[in-house]
Amino acid sequence: MPNKIRLLLSILLFSYYGQAQNYTVHRQNKVYIGLFGGLNYSKPHVVDDYSVLVNTPQSGSDPMEKHYEPLFKNKGSQYGLYLSFSFTRKFSVVFEPSYQTSSFNYRTAYWWSDTVNGSDFAMEMMHQQKISSVNLPLMVRWDFTVNQFSPFIQAGIFTSFRHHARKTIFYDYTIDESVDKKSADRTQEADLTEHINKANFGISAGAGLTFFSNYFAISLESNFRYGFRSQVNDKNRYADYTGFSVQYLDVLDQLKLMSLDFQLSIMFPIDNSISLGILRKRRH
């Protein structure tokens, strides 16, 4: 029975999609305004390495090395406004101001051997950074069709302004290249804002699919962004605003941040004339 239901739903979906291809949506000179929200994943591009301690020949491998988490382990979120204007049926300009929280994590480990008392001490830490900012991306969009279901690509530039940054360290006493945040000890969340540069800019590009109707549109899209400016304020790198530099021997590397977001938008058309916004059947 479940297989028959799935088959029926598939037939209805393809039937509706096929019928939708017989319709076009007049979008020229039309303004869309709406809301969007979604998730993002970040990955740092390390430009320069920094550490509190200096390595010695007796240290062997570098004990201060940071191991950064992969892209999909660094999750954040964003929400904002969607504004667009269509110059032609397929070409439009999109502005998506948003409030975004991005994160990146790295792991460090330290160990000491007391040769006098014959005792050792080890600690492994997961450093979690979260940066909240106001993003202002401006992109040009190209729709491949004028149908109800319209795939598109878009590209442009963005600027961002840091609002707030914070940091938490999770730690345990076993060096096994893993720190379980659920069971590990943790610090209080500390203010990292002064360690992060106030503004950034970069490029953005993405793709998606939009469903258009007479009265609204729903869009699912994904965008890649890369910031050209370094994230960390070099003047404040060794300033111990968080209190972690001395206690946990922590200092940030210099890095640039890239991100991949997934978001869902709902938009409403604002017509410039009575004739715009009419869903009409394509003439064969």
Short mmCIF file of N, CA, C and O in Angstrom, two decimals, residues 71-174:
data_model
loop_
_atom_site.label_atom_id
_atom_site.label_comp_id
_atom_site.label_asym_id
_atom_site.label_seq_id
_atom_site.Cartn_x
_atom_site.Cartn_y
_atom_site.Cartn_z
N LEU A 71 34.06 21.69 6.98
CA LEU A 71 32.99 22.62 6.66
C LEU A 71 31.68 22.34 7.41
O LEU A 71 31.12 23.20 8.09
N PHE A 72 31.16 21.12 7.29
CA PHE A 72 29.83 20.82 7.81
C PHE A 72 29.81 20.56 9.32
O PHE A 72 28.78 20.20 9.87
N LYS A 73 30.94 20.77 10.00
CA LYS A 73 30.97 20.72 11.46
C LYS A 73 30.84 22.12 12.07
O LYS A 73 30.77 22.27 13.28
N ASN A 74 30.83 23.14 11.20
CA ASN A 74 30.78 24.53 11.66
C ASN A 74 29.45 25.15 11.22
O ASN A 74 29.38 25.79 10.17
N LYS A 75 28.41 24.95 12.01
CA LYS A 75 27.07 25.36 11.59
C LYS A 75 26.67 26.69 12.20
O LYS A 75 26.97 27.01 13.34
N GLY A 76 25.98 27.50 11.37
CA GLY A 76 25.42 28.77 11.82
C GLY A 76 24.05 28.97 11.22
O GLY A 76 23.44 28.05 10.65
N SER A 77 23.53 30.19 11.31
CA SER A 77 22.20 30.48 10.78
C SER A 77 22.15 31.91 10.28
O SER A 77 23.02 32.74 10.61
N GLN A 78 21.13 32.21 9.46
CA GLN A 78 20.92 33.56 8.98
C GLN A 78 19.44 33.77 8.68
O GLN A 78 18.71 32.82 8.39
N TYR A 79 19.02 35.02 8.77
CA TYR A 79 17.65 35.39 8.40
C TYR A 79 17.68 36.85 7.96
O TYR A 79 18.56 37.64 8.38
N GLY A 80 16.73 37.22 7.10
CA GLY A 80 16.75 38.59 6.62
C GLY A 80 15.65 38.90 5.64
O GLY A 80 14.65 38.17 5.52
N LEU A 81 15.84 40.00 4.89
CA LEU A 81 14.87 40.49 3.92
C LEU A 81 15.32 40.11 2.50
O LEU A 81 16.52 40.05 2.21
N TYR A 82 14.33 39.88 1.65
CA TYR A 82 14.60 39.60 0.24
C TYR A 82 13.99 40.72 -0.60
O TYR A 82 12.80 41.02 -0.49
N LEU A 83 14.81 41.36 -1.43
CA LEU A 83 14.35 42.43 -2.32
C LEU A 83 14.92 42.19 -3.71
O LEU A 83 16.12 41.92 -3.85
N SER A 84 14.08 42.27 -4.73
CA SER A 84 14.57 42.09 -6.09
C SER A 84 13.79 42.95 -7.07
O SER A 84 12.62 43.30 -6.82
N PHE A 85 14.44 43.27 -8.17
CA PHE A 85 13.79 43.99 -9.25
C PHE A 85 14.18 43.33 -10.57
O PHE A 85 15.36 43.12 -10.83
N SER A 86 13.17 42.99 -11.38
CA SER A 86 13.40 42.30 -12.65
C SER A 86 13.44 43.31 -13.79
O SER A 86 12.43 43.95 -14.10
N PHE A 87 14.60 43.44 -14.43
CA PHE A 87 14.73 44.33 -15.58
C PHE A 87 14.11 43.71 -16.83
O PHE A 87 13.52 44.40 -17.66
N THR A 88 14.27 42.39 -16.95
CA THR A 88 13.66 41.65 -18.05
C THR A 88 12.96 40.43 -17.47
O THR A 88 12.88 40.27 -16.25
N ARG A 89 12.45 39.56 -18.33
CA ARG A 89 11.77 38.36 -17.84
C ARG A 89 12.73 37.40 -17.14
O ARG A 89 12.29 36.59 -16.33
N LYS A 90 14.04 37.51 -17.44
CA LYS A 90 15.00 36.57 -16.87
C LYS A 90 16.11 37.23 -16.05
O LYS A 90 16.76 36.56 -15.26
N PHE A 91 16.32 38.50 -16.25
CA PHE A 91 17.44 39.19 -15.59
C PHE A 91 16.92 40.10 -14.48
O PHE A 91 16.02 40.92 -14.71
N SER A 92 17.50 39.96 -13.28
CA SER A 92 17.06 40.78 -12.15
C SER A 92 18.25 41.09 -11.23
O SER A 92 19.30 40.45 -11.30
N VAL A 93 18.03 42.05 -10.35
CA VAL A 93 19.00 42.41 -9.31
C VAL A 93 18.41 42.04 -7.96
O VAL A 93 17.23 42.33 -7.69
N VAL A 94 19.21 41.41 -7.10
CA VAL A 94 18.74 40.89 -5.81
C VAL A 94 19.56 41.49 -4.68
O VAL A 94 20.79 41.54 -4.74
N PHE A 95 18.87 41.95 -3.66
CA PHE A 95 19.51 42.47 -2.45
C PHE A 95 18.95 41.71 -1.26
O PHE A 95 17.73 41.68 -1.05
N GLU A 96 19.84 41.06 -0.48
CA GLU A 96 19.41 40.20 0.63
C GLU A 96 20.09 40.61 1.94
O GLU A 96 20.97 39.90 2.44
N PRO A 97 19.73 41.73 2.54
CA PRO A 97 20.32 42.10 3.83
C PRO A 97 19.92 41.08 4.90
O PRO A 97 18.76 40.67 4.99
N SER A 98 20.90 40.67 5.70
CA SER A 98 20.62 39.60 6.68
C SER A 98 21.44 39.79 7.93
O SER A 98 22.46 40.49 7.95
N TYR A 99 20.98 39.12 8.99
CA TYR A 99 21.76 38.98 10.22
C TYR A 99 22.22 37.54 10.27
O TYR A 99 21.41 36.61 10.28
N GLN A 100 23.53 37.35 10.28
CA GLN A 100 24.10 36.00 10.15
C GLN A 100 25.04 35.69 11.30
O GLN A 100 25.83 36.53 11.73
N THR A 101 24.95 34.48 11.80
CA THR A 101 25.89 33.97 12.80
C THR A 101 26.67 32.83 12.17
O THR A 101 26.08 31.83 11.73
N SER A 102 27.98 32.99 12.08
CA SER A 102 28.86 31.97 11.53
C SER A 102 29.73 31.40 12.64
O SER A 102 29.97 32.07 13.66
N SER A 103 30.22 30.19 12.45
CA SER A 103 31.07 29.58 13.46
C SER A 103 32.23 28.84 12.81
O SER A 103 32.15 28.44 11.64
N PHE A 104 33.31 28.72 13.56
CA PHE A 104 34.39 27.83 13.15
C PHE A 104 35.03 27.26 14.41
O PHE A 104 35.11 27.93 15.45
N ASN A 105 35.47 26.02 14.33
CA ASN A 105 36.00 25.30 15.48
C ASN A 105 37.39 24.75 15.16
O ASN A 105 37.67 24.38 14.01
N TYR A 106 38.23 24.72 16.17
CA TYR A 106 39.52 24.04 16.01
C TYR A 106 39.89 23.36 17.32
O TYR A 106 39.41 23.72 18.40
N ARG A 107 40.74 22.36 17.18
CA ARG A 107 41.13 21.54 18.33
C ARG A 107 42.63 21.72 18.60
O ARG A 107 43.44 21.78 17.68
N THR A 108 42.98 21.82 19.89
CA THR A 108 44.38 21.87 20.31
C THR A 108 44.59 20.87 21.43
O THR A 108 43.64 20.45 22.11
N ALA A 109 45.85 20.52 21.66
CA ALA A 109 46.19 19.60 22.74
C ALA A 109 47.54 20.01 23.33
O ALA A 109 48.46 20.41 22.59
N TYR A 110 47.65 19.93 24.65
CA TYR A 110 48.89 20.25 25.34
C TYR A 110 49.19 19.18 26.38
O TYR A 110 48.27 18.63 27.00
N TRP A 111 50.46 18.91 26.56
CA TRP A 111 50.84 17.95 27.59
C TRP A 111 52.20 18.35 28.18
O TRP A 111 53.05 18.92 27.51
N TRP A 112 52.34 18.09 29.47
CA TRP A 112 53.57 18.38 30.18
C TRP A 112 54.02 17.13 30.93
O TRP A 112 53.20 16.36 31.43
N SER A 113 55.34 17.00 31.03
CA SER A 113 55.92 15.88 31.79
C SER A 113 56.79 16.44 32.89
O SER A 113 57.74 17.21 32.63
N ASP A 114 56.46 16.11 34.12
CA ASP A 114 57.23 16.55 35.28
C ASP A 114 58.26 15.46 35.60
O ASP A 114 57.94 14.43 36.20
N THR A 115 59.49 15.69 35.15
CA THR A 115 60.53 14.67 35.34
C THR A 115 60.98 14.56 36.79
O THR A 115 61.53 13.53 37.19
N VAL A 116 60.75 15.60 37.58
CA VAL A 116 61.16 15.56 38.99
C VAL A 116 60.21 14.69 39.79
O VAL A 116 60.62 13.80 40.55
N ASN A 117 58.91 14.93 39.64
CA ASN A 117 57.92 14.16 40.42
C ASN A 117 57.39 12.95 39.67
O ASN A 117 56.58 12.20 40.21
N GLY A 118 57.81 12.81 38.41
CA GLY A 118 57.38 11.64 37.64
C GLY A 118 55.90 11.63 37.32
O GLY A 118 55.27 10.57 37.34
N SER A 119 55.32 12.81 37.04
CA SER A 119 53.89 12.89 36.71
C SER A 119 53.71 13.63 35.39
O SER A 119 54.54 14.44 34.98
N ASP A 120 52.61 13.35 34.72
CA ASP A 120 52.28 13.97 33.44
C ASP A 120 50.91 14.66 33.54
O ASP A 120 50.06 14.28 34.34
N PHE A 121 50.73 15.67 32.68
CA PHE A 121 49.46 16.35 32.59
C PHE A 121 49.11 16.55 31.12
O PHE A 121 49.96 16.93 30.31
N ALA A 122 47.86 16.26 30.76
CA ALA A 122 47.42 16.39 29.37
C ALA A 122 46.05 17.04 29.33
O ALA A 122 45.21 16.82 30.21
N MET A 123 45.82 17.84 28.29
CA MET A 123 44.52 18.46 28.08
C MET A 123 44.28 18.62 26.58
O MET A 123 45.16 19.06 25.84
N GLU A 124 43.08 18.23 26.15
CA GLU A 124 42.68 18.42 24.75
C GLU A 124 41.47 19.34 24.73
O GLU A 124 40.53 19.15 25.51
N MET A 125 41.48 20.34 23.82
CA MET A 125 40.45 21.37 23.82
C MET A 125 39.83 21.56 22.45
O MET A 125 40.53 21.47 21.43
N MET A 126 38.52 21.79 22.44
CA MET A 126 37.81 22.18 21.23
C MET A 126 37.41 23.64 21.39
O MET A 126 36.64 23.99 22.29
N HIS A 127 37.92 24.51 20.54
CA HIS A 127 37.66 25.94 20.60
C HIS A 127 36.53 26.28 19.64
O HIS A 127 36.63 26.06 18.43
N GLN A 128 35.46 26.83 20.16
CA GLN A 128 34.29 27.17 19.35
C GLN A 128 34.13 28.69 19.29
O GLN A 128 33.94 29.35 20.30
N GLN A 129 34.21 29.24 18.07
CA GLN A 129 34.04 30.67 17.84
C GLN A 129 32.75 30.93 17.08
O GLN A 129 32.46 30.23 16.11
N LYS A 130 31.98 31.92 17.51
CA LYS A 130 30.76 32.32 16.81
C LYS A 130 30.82 33.82 16.55
O LYS A 130 31.03 34.60 17.46
N ILE A 131 30.62 34.19 15.27
CA ILE A 131 30.69 35.59 14.86
C ILE A 131 29.34 35.99 14.28
O ILE A 131 28.86 35.39 13.32
N SER A 132 28.72 36.99 14.87
CA SER A 132 27.44 37.51 14.38
C SER A 132 27.69 38.83 13.65
O SER A 132 28.41 39.69 14.15
N SER A 133 27.08 38.96 12.47
CA SER A 133 27.33 40.15 11.66
C SER A 133 26.11 40.49 10.82
O SER A 133 25.22 39.66 10.62
N VAL A 134 26.10 41.71 10.32
CA VAL A 134 25.09 42.16 9.37
C VAL A 134 25.69 42.06 7.98
O VAL A 134 26.72 42.67 7.69
N ASN A 135 25.06 41.26 7.11
CA ASN A 135 25.55 41.03 5.75
C ASN A 135 24.70 41.79 4.75
O ASN A 135 23.46 41.79 4.85
N LEU A 136 25.36 42.37 3.75
CA LEU A 136 24.67 43.14 2.71
C LEU A 136 25.13 42.66 1.34
O LEU A 136 25.98 43.31 0.70
N PRO A 137 24.58 41.54 0.86
CA PRO A 137 24.95 41.04 -0.47
C PRO A 137 24.09 41.65 -1.57
O PRO A 137 22.87 41.78 -1.44
N LEU A 138 24.73 42.04 -2.66
CA LEU A 138 24.05 42.56 -3.85
C LEU A 138 24.46 41.70 -5.03
O LEU A 138 25.65 41.60 -5.35
N MET A 139 23.45 41.06 -5.68
CA MET A 139 23.76 40.10 -6.73
C MET A 139 22.89 40.33 -7.97
O MET A 139 21.79 40.89 -7.87
N VAL A 140 23.39 39.88 -9.09
CA VAL A 140 22.59 39.84 -10.31
C VAL A 140 22.14 38.39 -10.51
O VAL A 140 22.89 37.45 -10.25
N ARG A 141 20.89 38.23 -10.93
CA ARG A 141 20.29 36.90 -11.05
C ARG A 141 19.84 36.66 -12.48
O ARG A 141 19.26 37.55 -13.11
N TRP A 142 20.07 35.42 -12.95
CA TRP A 142 19.62 35.01 -14.27
C TRP A 142 18.75 33.76 -14.14
O TRP A 142 19.20 32.73 -13.64
N ASP A 143 17.48 33.87 -14.56
CA ASP A 143 16.56 32.73 -14.57
C ASP A 143 16.63 32.04 -15.92
O ASP A 143 16.61 32.69 -16.97
N PHE A 144 16.68 30.74 -15.89
CA PHE A 144 16.80 29.97 -17.14
C PHE A 144 15.48 29.86 -17.89
O PHE A 144 15.47 29.61 -19.09
N THR A 145 14.35 30.04 -17.17
CA THR A 145 13.04 29.94 -17.81
C THR A 145 12.15 31.05 -17.28
O THR A 145 12.50 31.76 -16.32
N VAL A 146 10.96 31.20 -17.89
CA VAL A 146 9.93 32.10 -17.37
C VAL A 146 8.74 31.29 -16.88
O VAL A 146 7.64 31.81 -16.71
N ASN A 147 8.96 30.01 -16.62
CA ASN A 147 7.90 29.12 -16.15
C ASN A 147 7.66 29.30 -14.66
O ASN A 147 8.39 30.01 -13.96
N GLN A 148 6.63 28.60 -14.16
CA GLN A 148 6.37 28.63 -12.72
C GLN A 148 7.56 28.09 -11.93
O GLN A 148 7.93 28.65 -10.91
N PHE A 149 8.13 26.99 -12.37
CA PHE A 149 9.35 26.45 -11.76
C PHE A 149 10.53 27.00 -12.54
O PHE A 149 10.71 26.67 -13.71
N SER A 150 11.32 27.84 -11.91
CA SER A 150 12.37 28.55 -12.61
C SER A 150 13.72 28.37 -11.91
O SER A 150 13.98 28.98 -10.87
N PRO A 151 14.62 27.54 -12.45
CA PRO A 151 15.98 27.46 -11.89
C PRO A 151 16.78 28.72 -12.24
O PRO A 151 16.54 29.35 -13.27
N PHE A 152 17.71 29.09 -11.38
CA PHE A 152 18.46 30.32 -11.60
C PHE A 152 19.87 30.21 -11.05
O PHE A 152 20.18 29.35 -10.22
N ILE A 153 20.72 31.12 -11.51
CA ILE A 153 22.04 31.32 -10.94
C ILE A 153 22.17 32.80 -10.59
O ILE A 153 21.46 33.64 -11.15
N GLN A 154 23.07 33.12 -9.67
CA GLN A 154 23.27 34.50 -9.28
C GLN A 154 24.70 34.70 -8.77
O GLN A 154 25.34 33.75 -8.30
N ALA A 155 25.20 35.91 -8.87
CA ALA A 155 26.56 36.22 -8.42
C ALA A 155 26.66 37.70 -8.14
O ALA A 155 25.92 38.52 -8.70
N GLY A 156 27.58 38.05 -7.24
CA GLY A 156 27.76 39.46 -6.91
C GLY A 156 28.79 39.66 -5.82
O GLY A 156 29.71 38.85 -5.65
N ILE A 157 28.62 40.72 -5.06
CA ILE A 157 29.54 41.10 -3.99
C ILE A 157 28.76 41.26 -2.69
O ILE A 157 27.54 41.36 -2.69
N PHE A 158 29.49 41.28 -1.59
CA PHE A 158 28.84 41.53 -0.30
C PHE A 158 29.79 42.31 0.60
O PHE A 158 31.02 42.27 0.46
N THR A 159 29.20 43.02 1.53
CA THR A 159 29.93 43.62 2.63
C THR A 159 29.29 43.13 3.93
O THR A 159 28.10 42.82 3.96
N SER A 160 30.09 43.04 4.97
CA SER A 160 29.56 42.60 6.26
C SER A 160 30.15 43.45 7.37
O SER A 160 31.29 43.92 7.27
N PHE A 161 29.37 43.63 8.43
CA PHE A 161 29.78 44.45 9.56
C PHE A 161 29.59 43.63 10.83
O PHE A 161 28.47 43.22 11.15
N ARG A 162 30.69 43.40 11.52
CA ARG A 162 30.66 42.60 12.75
C ARG A 162 29.79 43.26 13.81
O ARG A 162 29.87 44.46 14.05
N HIS A 163 28.94 42.45 14.41
CA HIS A 163 28.12 42.93 15.53
C HIS A 163 28.64 42.40 16.86
O HIS A 163 28.84 43.16 17.80
N HIS A 164 28.88 41.09 16.91
CA HIS A 164 29.28 40.48 18.17
C HIS A 164 30.01 39.17 17.88
O HIS A 164 29.71 38.49 16.89
N ALA A 165 30.98 38.82 18.71
CA ALA A 165 31.69 37.55 18.58
C ALA A 165 31.89 36.96 19.98
O ALA A 165 32.09 37.70 20.95
N ARG A 166 31.84 35.64 20.08
CA ARG A 166 31.99 34.99 21.38
C ARG A 166 32.71 33.66 21.20
O ARG A 166 32.75 33.10 20.11
N LYS A 167 33.23 33.16 22.30
CA LYS A 167 34.07 31.96 22.25
C LYS A 167 33.82 31.09 23.48
O LYS A 167 33.63 31.60 24.59
N THR A 168 33.80 29.78 23.24
CA THR A 168 33.68 28.78 24.31
C THR A 168 34.72 27.69 24.06
O THR A 168 34.96 27.31 22.90
N ILE A 169 35.32 27.19 25.11
CA ILE A 169 36.27 26.09 25.00
C ILE A 169 35.72 24.87 25.73
O ILE A 169 35.34 24.95 26.90
N PHE A 170 35.66 23.74 25.02
CA PHE A 170 35.30 22.45 25.60
C PHE A 170 36.59 21.65 25.77
O PHE A 170 37.43 21.64 24.86
N TYR A 171 36.74 20.95 26.90
CA TYR A 171 38.03 20.29 27.13
C TYR A 171 37.85 19.01 27.95
O TYR A 171 36.92 18.86 28.74
N ASP A 172 38.76 18.07 27.71
CA ASP A 172 38.88 16.88 28.53
C ASP A 172 40.37 16.61 28.76
O ASP A 172 41.22 17.38 28.31
N TYR A 173 40.67 15.51 29.42
CA TYR A 173 42.05 15.25 29.83
C TYR A 173 42.62 14.00 29.17
O TYR A 173 43.56 13.38 29.69
N THR A 174 42.06 13.65 28.02
CA THR A 174 42.56 12.53 27.24
C THR A 174 42.82 12.99 25.81
O THR A 174 41.91 13.50 25.15
#
